């Protein structure tokens, strides 16, 4: 291992001879730290597009059929006289979901922090393959561009919901959004999956092979465990979505019938025979459910690290945390059927999926209790990163509780496809993962850019976001239980739902305020890159290896030799030491015992 480190150091000496140009440093960079920033900025831009879309369709639900200047400006022909067209509503919901789940939370979270932290925290010069890492980012960038281009197709972007169930997605003539917009969606996702697989393989190999001397698997920070297991889930499940996308392309363009059978359009029977749309649901959700854990596990890892560091205490139950990550990963692959309880599946199979789904609550609860116990009697440093971490635990618990209802086949039938489901997964996956991402950005910003973000703006960002997030998604549970279906562009045709109109207005007001608040964050982020207070080497007094590297980025991370590791990542407030943290590269004192963890 150390011989390997020395050869890396040797390579590093050669690296300084050729001058880096703008293109090799900022565009086609193979340095993991720069690629992390590229992922972060691309994910941020995609996030702005996704949030803009959600604001538009929230305005439509609150004040249906009313002309709006914003619609006229942004939607053009899809909003004649400023009134949103029914077809574009579903397209907005579709692209919003796709962008937020894949391009912001999967790539923005995993892509940014796996790249930034894996080499720095395990003590490696860079990723196992810098070239593959670069290719992975550029494939992600290309897929982002194609997804954005699909918004400008004449017949409209993909409009079958982010889950793109056939026949809406499989028949190009089904509706405007089923044509070229859907084709571009599928091409974009195929490229995105290739990017994700290349990245994941790189992360797995790096964690297994490039750990520095002394860095055993049980001395790894929980961030690395989370990224490592996330990458494994990605490698296992993303190819299944790729196969679903390819078969869908075959059905659309080459006349096959994988997902189509007995289709009538305006009384005319089409030639498709023998396919099954439920087969597509199985393929989609076999990725789709592990996907929510691909999104949430990195956030869990970041939160574990930030909480220990800001509580000045060792993380509670380190090994239990690892086991629960592994249990979540395993169980995530055998619960996909809970998305399909009303697809006509055998009730016995439904009971099996109910059982496995409720089992996954156990490792999730272990993590929640361990975070709360880590905070217990800690010397809490309430900086923005810590606040977002605590907010993460709050939304994860409140969002997870409703999952117990949705995971039960008998109860799910009553609220399936209502706003109850929307409220559940936005809290447990959307808001929680965003909080994890924000926490990570506030905490590791000094490592990325060598400067500090403004703390007071961070507080404003957190408190207003937290209030607005609950203001949006808490009332949604109630309109869902009242039976309001999701994805309807107006509910004014149903007198049954007239009483819920006011609730939808309240939700939209919170959504608008919450969207505007993100401008505070964007201002803080981009201004701090250039004008933030210069950071010290270890601003949070943390124990992990990334804070032993110099503030200014160098190729190869450490000048000279890579530090050796002597202890686990959570020696905070350890008796017998003058300071309340002991970095991983500090050897044991005489007579000092390693903490049992």
Coordinates of C-alpha atoms in Angstrom, one line a residue:
X1 CA 0.0 0.0 0.0
X2 CA 2.7 2.5 1.0
X3 CA 4.8 1.5 -2.1
X4 CA 1.7 2.5 -4.1
X5 CA 1.6 5.8 -2.3
X6 CA 5.3 6.4 -3.0
X7 CA 4.8 5.8 -6.7
X8 CA 1.9 8.3 -6.6
X9 CA 4.2 10.8 -4.9
X10 CA 6.7 10.2 -7.7
X11 CA 4.1 10.8 -10.4
X12 CA 3.2 14.0 -8.6
X13 CA 6.7 15.4 -9.0
X14 CA 6.3 15.1 -12.8
X15 CA 2.9 16.7 -12.7
X16 CA 4.3 20.2 -12.0
X17 CA 6.5 20.4 -15.1
X18 CA 3.7 21.1 -17.7
X19 CA 1.7 24.2 -17.2
X20 CA -2.0 23.7 -16.9
X21 CA -4.1 25.8 -19.3
X22 CA -7.6 27.1 -18.7
X23 CA -9.0 24.1 -20.6
X24 CA -7.1 21.4 -18.8
X25 CA -7.7 23.0 -15.4
X26 CA -11.3 24.0 -15.5
X27 CA -12.9 22.1 -18.4
X28 CA -11.3 18.7 -19.2
X29 CA -9.9 18.3 -15.7
X30 CA -9.0 14.9 -14.3
X31 CA -8.5 16.2 -10.8
X32 CA -11.3 14.9 -8.5
X33 CA -11.6 18.2 -6.7
X34 CA -12.3 20.1 -9.9
X35 CA -14.7 17.4 -11.1
X36 CA -16.6 17.7 -7.8
X37 CA -17.0 21.4 -8.4
X38 CA -18.2 20.8 -12.0
X39 CA -20.8 18.4 -10.7
X40 CA -21.9 20.9 -8.0
X41 CA -22.3 23.8 -10.3
X42 CA -24.1 21.8 -13.1
X43 CA -26.4 20.3 -10.4
X44 CA -27.1 23.8 -9.1
X45 CA -28.1 25.1 -12.5
X46 CA -30.4 22.1 -13.1
X47 CA -31.9 22.6 -9.7
X48 CA -32.8 26.2 -10.5
X49 CA -34.6 24.9 -13.6
X50 CA -36.4 22.2 -11.6
X51 CA -37.5 24.6 -8.9
X52 CA -38.7 27.2 -11.5
X53 CA -40.9 24.4 -13.0
X54 CA -42.4 23.5 -9.6
X55 CA -43.2 27.1 -8.9
X56 CA -45.0 27.3 -12.2
X57 CA -47.2 24.3 -11.7
X58 CA -47.9 25.3 -8.0
X59 CA -49.2 28.7 -9.3
X60 CA -51.4 26.8 -11.8
X61 CA -52.9 24.5 -9.0
X62 CA -53.6 27.4 -6.7
X63 CA -55.1 29.8 -9.3
X64 CA -56.2 27.6 -12.2
X65 CA -57.4 29.1 -15.5
X66 CA -56.1 32.5 -14.4
X67 CA -53.8 34.4 -16.8
X68 CA -50.2 34.8 -15.4
X69 CA -47.4 37.0 -16.8
X70 CA -44.8 34.3 -15.7
X71 CA -46.5 31.7 -17.9
X72 CA -46.7 33.9 -20.9
X73 CA -43.0 34.8 -20.5
X74 CA -41.7 31.3 -19.9
X75 CA -44.2 29.0 -21.7
X76 CA -44.9 31.0 -24.8
X77 CA -47.4 29.1 -27.0
X78 CA -48.1 26.7 -24.2
X79 CA -49.8 29.5 -22.3
X80 CA -52.0 31.4 -24.8
X81 CA -53.0 34.7 -23.1
X82 CA -51.1 33.6 -20.0
X83 CA -53.4 30.6 -19.3
X84 CA -51.4 27.4 -18.9
X85 CA -52.3 24.7 -21.4
X86 CA -53.3 21.3 -19.8
X87 CA -50.7 19.3 -21.8
X88 CA -47.7 21.4 -20.6
X89 CA -48.7 21.0 -17.0
X90 CA -48.0 17.2 -17.1
X91 CA -44.8 17.9 -19.0
X92 CA -43.6 20.4 -16.3
X93 CA -44.3 17.8 -13.6
X94 CA -42.5 15.1 -15.6
X95 CA -39.3 17.1 -16.2
X96 CA -39.3 18.6 -12.7
X97 CA -39.3 15.1 -11.2
X98 CA -36.7 13.8 -13.6
X99 CA -34.3 16.8 -13.0
X100 CA -34.7 16.8 -9.3
X101 CA -34.3 13.1 -8.7
X102 CA -31.6 12.3 -11.2
X103 CA -29.8 15.5 -12.1
X104 CA -29.8 17.3 -8.8
X105 CA -30.0 14.7 -6.1
X106 CA -28.2 11.7 -7.7
X107 CA -25.5 13.6 -9.6
X108 CA -25.4 16.7 -7.6
X109 CA -25.1 14.9 -4.3
X110 CA -23.2 11.7 -5.1
X111 CA -21.2 13.3 -8.0
X112 CA -20.0 16.2 -5.9
X113 CA -19.3 14.7 -2.5
X114 CA -18.1 11.2 -3.7
X115 CA -15.6 12.9 -5.9
X116 CA -14.5 15.5 -3.4
X117 CA -14.3 13.3 -0.3
X118 CA -13.4 9.7 -1.3
X119 CA -9.7 10.4 -2.2
X120 CA -9.3 13.1 0.5
X121 CA -10.8 11.0 3.3
X122 CA -9.2 7.7 2.5
X123 CA -5.7 9.2 1.9
X124 CA -5.4 8.8 -1.9
X125 CA -3.8 11.1 -4.5
X126 CA -6.9 10.9 -6.7
X127 CA -9.5 8.6 -8.0
X128 CA -8.5 5.2 -9.3
X129 CA -9.1 6.5 -12.9
X130 CA -9.0 10.2 -13.4
X131 CA -9.9 9.7 -17.1
X132 CA -13.0 7.7 -16.3
X133 CA -14.0 10.3 -13.8
X134 CA -13.7 13.0 -16.4
X135 CA -15.7 11.0 -18.9
X136 CA -18.4 10.3 -16.2
X137 CA -18.8 14.1 -15.7
X138 CA -19.0 15.0 -19.4
X139 CA -21.6 12.3 -20.0
X140 CA -23.6 13.7 -17.2
X141 CA -23.2 17.2 -18.7
X142 CA -24.2 15.9 -22.1
X143 CA -27.3 14.2 -20.7
X144 CA -28.2 17.5 -18.8
X145 CA -28.0 19.4 -22.1
X146 CA -30.2 16.9 -24.0
X147 CA -32.8 17.0 -21.2
X148 CA -32.8 20.8 -21.4
X149 CA -33.0 20.8 -25.2
X150 CA -36.1 18.5 -24.9
X151 CA -38.0 21.4 -23.3
X152 CA -37.9 23.3 -26.6
X153 CA -39.2 20.5 -28.9
X154 CA -42.2 21.8 -31.0
X155 CA -44.7 19.1 -29.8
X156 CA -43.6 19.6 -26.2
X157 CA -41.3 17.8 -23.7
X158 CA -41.9 14.3 -22.3
X159 CA -45.2 14.2 -20.5
X160 CA -45.8 10.8 -19.0
X161 CA -44.8 11.6 -15.4
X162 CA -41.2 11.1 -14.3
X163 CA -42.0 7.3 -14.1
X164 CA -42.8 7.4 -17.9
X165 CA -45.3 4.5 -17.7
X166 CA -46.4 3.1 -21.1
X167 CA -48.7 3.4 -23.0
X168 CA -48.3 7.2 -22.8
X169 CA -44.5 6.9 -23.2
X170 CA -44.6 4.0 -25.6
X171 CA -46.9 5.3 -28.3
X172 CA -45.4 8.4 -30.1
X173 CA -48.9 9.3 -31.2
X174 CA -50.5 9.2 -27.7
X175 CA -50.1 12.9 -27.0
X176 CA -47.8 15.8 -28.0
X177 CA -45.3 15.0 -25.3
X178 CA -45.0 11.4 -26.4
X179 CA -43.2 12.3 -29.6
X180 CA -39.7 13.8 -30.0
X181 CA -39.7 15.1 -26.4
X182 CA -40.0 11.5 -25.0
X183 CA -37.3 10.2 -27.4
X184 CA -34.9 12.9 -26.1
X185 CA -35.8 12.0 -22.5
X186 CA -34.9 8.4 -23.1
X187 CA -31.6 9.3 -24.9
X188 CA -30.7 11.7 -22.1
X189 CA -31.4 9.0 -19.4
X190 CA -29.4 6.3 -21.3
X191 CA -26.4 8.7 -21.3
X192 CA -27.0 9.6 -17.7
X193 CA -27.0 5.9 -16.7
X194 CA -23.7 5.4 -18.5
X195 CA -22.2 8.4 -16.6
X196 CA -23.6 7.0 -13.3
X197 CA -22.1 3.5 -13.9
X198 CA -18.7 4.9 -14.8
X199 CA -18.7 7.0 -11.7
X200 CA -19.9 4.3 -9.4
X201 CA -17.3 1.7 -10.6
X202 CA -14.6 4.3 -10.0
X203 CA -15.8 5.0 -6.5
X204 CA -15.9 1.3 -5.5
X205 CA -12.4 0.6 -6.9
X206 CA -11.0 3.7 -5.2
X207 CA -12.3 2.8 -1.8
X208 CA -11.2 -0.8 -2.0
X209 CA -7.7 -0.3 -3.5
X210 CA -6.4 3.2 -2.6
X211 CA -6.8 3.5 1.1
X212 CA -3.6 4.9 2.8
X213 CA -1.6 2.8 5.3
X214 CA -3.5 2.1 8.5
X215 CA -6.9 3.0 7.0
X216 CA -8.8 -0.2 7.6
X217 CA -12.5 -0.4 6.6
X218 CA -13.5 0.1 10.2
X219 CA -11.5 3.4 10.4
X220 CA -13.3 4.9 7.4
X221 CA -15.5 7.9 8.1
X222 CA -19.2 7.1 7.7
X223 CA -19.3 9.4 4.6
X224 CA -17.0 6.9 2.7
X225 CA -19.1 3.9 3.8
X226 CA -22.2 5.7 2.5
X227 CA -20.6 6.6 -0.8
X228 CA -19.2 3.2 -1.2
X229 CA -22.5 1.4 -0.6
X230 CA -24.4 3.9 -2.8
X231 CA -22.0 3.2 -5.7
X232 CA -22.6 -0.6 -5.3
X233 CA -26.4 -0.1 -5.3
X234 CA -26.0 2.1 -8.5
X235 CA -24.0 -0.6 -10.2
X236 CA -26.6 -3.2 -9.4
X237 CA -29.8 -1.3 -10.2
X238 CA -29.1 1.3 -12.9
X239 CA -28.5 -1.3 -15.7
X240 CA -32.1 -2.5 -15.1
X241 CA -33.4 1.0 -15.9
X242 CA -31.2 1.1 -19.0
X243 CA -32.8 -2.1 -20.2
X244 CA -36.2 -0.6 -19.6
X245 CA -35.3 2.5 -21.5
X246 CA -33.8 0.5 -24.5
X247 CA -36.9 -1.8 -24.7
X248 CA -39.1 1.4 -24.6
X249 CA -37.1 2.8 -27.5
X250 CA -37.6 -0.5 -29.4
X251 CA -41.4 -0.3 -28.8
X252 CA -41.5 3.4 -29.9
X253 CA -39.3 3.3 -32.9
X254 CA -38.9 -0.3 -34.1
X255 CA -42.4 -1.8 -33.8
X256 CA -41.8 -4.3 -31.0
X257 CA -44.4 -5.0 -28.3
X258 CA -42.6 -5.4 -25.0
X259 CA -44.9 -3.1 -23.1
X260 CA -47.9 -2.8 -25.4
X261 CA -50.9 -5.0 -26.0
X262 CA -54.5 -4.6 -27.3
X263 CA -54.3 -0.8 -27.8
X264 CA -57.2 1.0 -29.3
X265 CA -56.9 4.6 -30.5
X266 CA -60.2 6.3 -31.6
X267 CA -61.8 2.9 -32.1
X268 CA -59.0 1.6 -34.3
X269 CA -57.0 -1.4 -33.0
X270 CA -53.3 -1.1 -33.3
X271 CA -51.1 -4.1 -34.3
X272 CA -49.3 -4.4 -30.9
X273 CA -49.8 -7.8 -29.2
X274 CA -48.6 -9.7 -26.1
X275 CA -46.6 -7.0 -24.2
X276 CA -47.3 -5.9 -20.7
X277 CA -47.1 -2.3 -19.3
X278 CA -46.8 -3.9 -15.8
X279 CA -43.5 -5.4 -17.0
X280 CA -42.2 -1.8 -17.4
X281 CA -43.3 -0.9 -13.9
X282 CA -41.3 -3.8 -12.5
X283 CA -38.2 -2.8 -14.5
X284 CA -38.6 0.9 -13.6
X285 CA -39.2 0.4 -9.9
X286 CA -36.4 -2.2 -9.6
X287 CA -34.2 0.8 -10.2
X288 CA -36.7 3.4 -8.9
X289 CA -36.7 2.2 -5.3
X290 CA -33.0 1.6 -4.8
X291 CA -32.7 5.0 -6.5
X292 CA -34.3 6.7 -3.5
X293 CA -31.5 5.2 -1.3
X294 CA -28.9 6.2 -3.9
X295 CA -30.2 9.7 -3.2
X296 CA -30.5 9.5 0.6
X297 CA -27.5 7.4 1.7
X298 CA -24.8 10.0 0.7
X299 CA -26.9 12.6 2.6
X300 CA -26.9 10.2 5.6
X301 CA -23.2 9.9 5.5
X302 CA -22.6 13.6 5.3
X303 CA -25.0 14.2 8.2
X304 CA -23.2 11.6 10.4
X305 CA -19.9 13.2 9.8
X306 CA -21.1 16.8 10.3
X307 CA -23.1 15.9 13.5
X308 CA -20.1 14.2 15.1
X309 CA -17.8 17.1 14.3
X310 CA -20.3 19.7 15.5
X311 CA -21.3 17.8 18.6
X312 CA -17.6 17.4 19.6
X313 CA -18.5 13.8 20.3
X314 CA -17.7 10.4 18.7
X315 CA -20.6 9.3 16.5
X316 CA -22.9 7.0 18.5
X317 CA -22.9 3.4 17.3
X318 CA -20.3 3.5 14.5
X319 CA -20.6 -0.2 13.7
X320 CA -24.4 -0.2 14.0
X321 CA -24.4 2.7 11.5
X322 CA -22.3 0.7 9.0
X323 CA -24.5 -2.4 9.4
X324 CA -27.7 -0.3 8.9
X325 CA -26.2 1.2 5.7
X326 CA -25.6 -2.3 4.5
X327 CA -29.0 -3.5 5.6
X328 CA -30.7 -0.6 3.8
X329 CA -28.8 -1.4 0.7
X330 CA -29.8 -5.0 0.7
X331 CA -33.4 -4.4 1.6
X332 CA -33.8 -1.6 -1.0
X333 CA -33.5 -4.2 -3.8
X334 CA -36.4 -6.3 -2.6
X335 CA -39.1 -3.7 -1.9
X336 CA -39.9 -2.3 -5.3
X337 CA -43.4 -3.8 -5.5
X338 CA -44.8 -1.4 -2.9
X339 CA -45.1 1.1 -5.8
X340 CA -47.4 -1.3 -7.6
X341 CA -49.9 -2.4 -5.0
X342 CA -52.8 -1.3 -7.3
X343 CA -51.4 -2.7 -10.5
X344 CA -53.4 -5.9 -10.0
X345 CA -50.6 -7.9 -8.3
X346 CA -51.4 -11.0 -6.4
X347 CA -52.4 -10.0 -2.8
X348 CA -50.0 -12.6 -1.4
X349 CA -47.1 -11.0 -3.3
X350 CA -48.4 -7.7 -1.9
X351 CA -48.1 -9.0 1.6
X352 CA -44.5 -10.1 0.9
X353 CA -43.6 -6.6 -0.3
X354 CA -45.4 -5.1 2.7
X355 CA -43.2 -7.2 5.0
X356 CA -39.9 -6.3 3.3
X357 CA -40.9 -2.6 3.1
X358 CA -41.7 -2.4 6.8
X359 CA -38.4 -4.2 7.6
X360 CA -36.5 -1.4 6.1
X361 CA -37.8 0.9 8.8
X362 CA -35.6 -0.9 11.3
X363 CA -32.1 0.1 10.0
X364 CA -33.6 3.6 9.2
X365 CA -34.7 3.9 12.8
X366 CA -31.3 2.7 14.1
X367 CA -29.7 5.6 12.2
X368 CA -32.3 8.1 13.5
X369 CA -31.8 7.1 17.1
X370 CA -28.0 7.1 16.7
X371 CA -28.0 10.7 15.3
X372 CA -30.2 11.8 18.2
X373 CA -28.0 10.1 20.7
X374 CA -24.9 11.7 19.1
X375 CA -26.5 15.1 19.8
X376 CA -27.3 14.1 23.4
X377 CA -25.2 16.1 25.9
X378 CA -22.9 17.2 23.1
X379 CA -21.1 20.5 22.9
X380 CA -23.3 21.6 20.0
X381 CA -21.9 24.0 17.4
X382 CA -25.0 25.4 15.8
X383 CA -23.5 26.5 12.4
X384 CA -25.6 26.3 9.2
X385 CA -24.2 22.8 8.3
X386 CA -25.3 21.5 11.8
X387 CA -28.7 23.1 11.5
X388 CA -29.3 21.5 8.1
X389 CA -28.1 18.1 9.5
X390 CA -30.6 18.4 12.4
X391 CA -33.3 19.5 9.8
X392 CA -32.4 16.4 7.8
X393 CA -33.1 14.1 10.8
X394 CA -36.4 15.9 11.4
X395 CA -37.7 15.6 7.8
X396 CA -36.4 12.0 7.5
X397 CA -38.4 10.9 10.5
X398 CA -41.6 12.8 9.6
X399 CA -41.4 11.7 6.0
X400 CA -40.5 8.2 7.0
X401 CA -43.5 7.8 9.3
X402 CA -45.9 8.2 6.4
X403 CA -44.0 5.5 4.5
X404 CA -45.3 3.0 7.0
X405 CA -48.8 3.8 5.7
X406 CA -47.8 3.6 2.1
X407 CA -45.7 0.5 2.6
X408 CA -48.8 -1.4 3.8
X409 CA -50.8 -2.8 0.9
X410 CA -54.2 -2.5 2.6
X411 CA -53.6 1.1 3.6
X412 CA -51.8 2.3 0.4
X413 CA -54.8 1.5 -1.8
X414 CA -56.7 4.4 -0.2
X415 CA -54.1 7.1 -0.7
X416 CA -52.2 5.8 -3.8
X417 CA -51.7 8.5 -6.5
X418 CA -52.9 11.3 -4.2
X419 CA -51.0 14.2 -2.7
X420 CA -50.3 12.0 0.3
X421 CA -47.7 10.1 -1.7
X422 CA -46.3 13.4 -3.0
X423 CA -46.0 14.7 0.5
X424 CA -44.3 11.5 1.7
X425 CA -41.6 11.2 -0.8
X426 CA -40.8 14.9 -1.0
X427 CA -40.2 15.0 2.7
X428 CA -38.3 11.7 3.1
X429 CA -36.3 11.9 -0.1
X430 CA -36.5 15.3 -1.7
X431 CA -36.2 17.7 1.2
X432 CA -34.1 15.4 3.4
X433 CA -31.6 14.9 0.6
X434 CA -31.5 18.6 -0.2
X435 CA -30.8 19.3 3.5
X436 CA -28.0 16.8 3.4
X437 CA -26.6 18.4 0.3
X438 CA -26.9 21.9 1.8
X439 CA -25.2 20.7 5.0
X440 CA -22.4 19.2 3.0
X441 CA -21.9 22.4 1.0
X442 CA -21.8 24.6 4.0
X443 CA -19.4 22.2 5.8
X444 CA -17.0 21.4 2.9
X445 CA -17.1 24.7 1.1
X446 CA -13.8 25.8 2.7
X447 CA -12.3 22.5 1.4
X448 CA -13.6 23.2 -2.1
X449 CA -12.9 26.9 -2.5
X450 CA -10.6 27.8 0.4
X451 CA -13.1 30.4 1.7
X452 CA -15.9 30.4 4.2
X453 CA -19.6 30.9 3.4
X454 CA -21.4 33.7 5.2
X455 CA -22.8 32.2 8.4
X456 CA -25.7 34.8 8.9
X457 CA -27.0 34.3 5.4
X458 CA -26.8 30.5 6.1
X459 CA -29.0 31.0 9.2
X460 CA -31.6 32.9 7.1
X461 CA -31.4 30.3 4.4
X462 CA -32.0 27.4 6.9
X463 CA -34.8 28.9 8.9
X464 CA -36.9 30.2 6.0
X465 CA -36.3 27.0 4.0
X466 CA -37.3 24.8 7.0
X467 CA -40.5 26.7 7.6
X468 CA -41.4 26.8 3.9
X469 CA -40.6 23.1 3.4
X470 CA -43.0 22.0 6.1
X471 CA -45.5 24.7 5.0
X472 CA -45.6 23.1 1.6
X473 CA -45.5 19.4 2.4
X474 CA -47.3 19.1 5.7
X475 CA -50.8 20.3 4.4
X476 CA -50.3 18.0 1.4
X477 CA -50.8 15.0 3.6
X478 CA -54.3 16.2 4.5
X479 CA -55.5 17.1 1.0
X480 CA -54.1 13.6 0.0
X481 CA -56.2 11.9 2.7
X482 CA -59.2 13.9 1.4
X483 CA -58.6 12.2 -1.9
X484 CA -57.1 14.9 -4.1
X485 CA -55.3 13.1 -7.0
X486 CA -51.8 14.1 -8.0
X487 CA -50.9 15.4 -11.5
X488 CA -54.3 17.0 -12.3
X489 CA -53.7 20.5 -13.7
X490 CA -57.0 21.8 -12.2
X491 CA -59.5 20.4 -9.7
X492 CA -62.2 23.0 -10.4
X493 CA -64.3 20.4 -12.3
X494 CA -64.8 18.4 -9.1
X495 CA -67.2 20.1 -6.5
X496 CA -65.9 17.4 -4.1
X497 CA -62.5 19.3 -3.9
X498 CA -63.8 22.9 -3.7
X499 CA -63.0 23.0 0.0
X500 CA -59.4 22.1 -0.6
X501 CA -58.7 25.1 -2.9
X502 CA -57.7 27.3 0.0
X503 CA -55.2 24.7 1.2
X504 CA -53.6 24.6 -2.2
X505 CA -53.2 28.4 -2.1
X506 CA -51.5 28.2 1.2
X507 CA -49.1 25.5 -0.1
X508 CA -48.3 27.6 -3.2
X509 CA -47.6 30.7 -1.1
X510 CA -45.1 28.7 1.0
X511 CA -43.6 27.2 -2.2
X512 CA -43.1 30.7 -3.7
X513 CA -41.4 32.0 -0.5
X514 CA -39.3 28.9 -0.3
X515 CA -38.2 29.2 -3.9
X516 CA -37.3 32.9 -3.5
X517 CA -35.3 32.0 -0.3
X518 CA -32.9 29.9 -2.4
X519 CA -31.7 33.1 -4.0
X520 CA -30.1 33.9 -0.6
X521 CA -28.2 30.6 -0.8
X522 CA -27.2 31.2 -4.4
X523 CA -25.9 34.7 -3.6
X524 CA -24.0 33.3 -0.6
X525 CA -22.6 30.5 -2.6
X526 CA -21.3 32.4 -5.6
X527 CA -20.2 35.5 -3.7
X528 CA -18.3 33.4 -1.1
X529 CA -16.3 31.7 -3.9
X530 CA -14.7 35.0 -4.8
X531 CA -15.2 37.2 -1.7
X532 CA -15.7 34.9 1.2
X533 CA -13.5 35.1 4.3
X534 CA -10.3 33.1 3.7
X535 CA -10.4 29.7 5.4
X536 CA -7.9 28.2 7.8
X537 CA -6.6 24.6 7.2
X538 CA -9.1 23.0 9.6
X539 CA -11.9 25.5 10.3
X540 CA -14.2 23.0 12.0
X541 CA -11.5 21.3 14.1
X542 CA -12.4 17.9 12.5
X543 CA -10.4 14.7 12.7
X544 CA -10.6 13.4 9.2
X545 CA -7.8 13.4 6.7
X546 CA -9.2 16.0 4.2
X547 CA -8.4 18.7 6.8
X548 CA -4.7 17.8 6.8
X549 CA -4.3 18.9 3.2
X550 CA -3.2 22.4 2.4
X551 CA -5.9 25.1 1.8
X552 CA -4.8 25.8 -1.7
X553 CA -5.5 22.9 -4.0
X554 CA -2.5 21.0 -5.3
X555 CA -2.4 18.1 -7.8
X556 CA -2.1 14.9 -5.7
X557 CA -3.7 16.5 -2.5
X558 CA -0.7 16.2 -0.1
X559 CA 2.7 17.7 -0.6
X560 CA 5.2 15.0 0.1
X561 CA 4.1 11.8 1.7
X562 CA 0.5 10.7 2.2
X563 CA -0.3 10.7 6.0
X564 CA -0.6 7.3 7.7
X565 CA -3.7 6.6 9.8
X566 CA -3.5 5.4 13.4
X567 CA -7.1 5.8 14.7
X568 CA -10.7 5.9 13.7
X569 CA -12.4 9.0 12.4
X570 CA -14.3 10.1 15.5
X571 CA -11.8 10.8 18.3
X572 CA -13.6 13.9 19.6
X573 CA -13.3 15.0 23.3
X574 CA -11.1 12.1 24.1
X575 CA -9.8 12.1 27.7
X576 CA -6.0 12.6 28.0
X577 CA -5.7 15.1 25.2
X578 CA -5.3 18.9 25.4
X579 CA -7.6 19.6 22.5
X580 CA -11.1 18.2 21.9
X581 CA -10.2 16.4 18.7
X582 CA -7.4 14.1 17.6
X583 CA -6.8 13.8 13.9
X584 CA -6.6 10.3 12.3
X585 CA -3.0 10.8 11.4
X586 CA -1.8 11.4 15.0
X587 CA -0.1 8.3 16.5
X588 CA -1.3 6.9 19.8
X589 CA 0.3 8.3 23.0
X590 CA 1.9 5.8 25.3
X591 CA -0.8 4.0 27.3
X592 CA -3.6 5.5 25.2
X593 CA -6.3 2.9 24.3
X594 CA -8.3 2.8 21.1
X595 CA -12.0 3.5 21.6
X596 CA -14.1 0.4 21.2
X597 CA -16.6 1.2 18.4

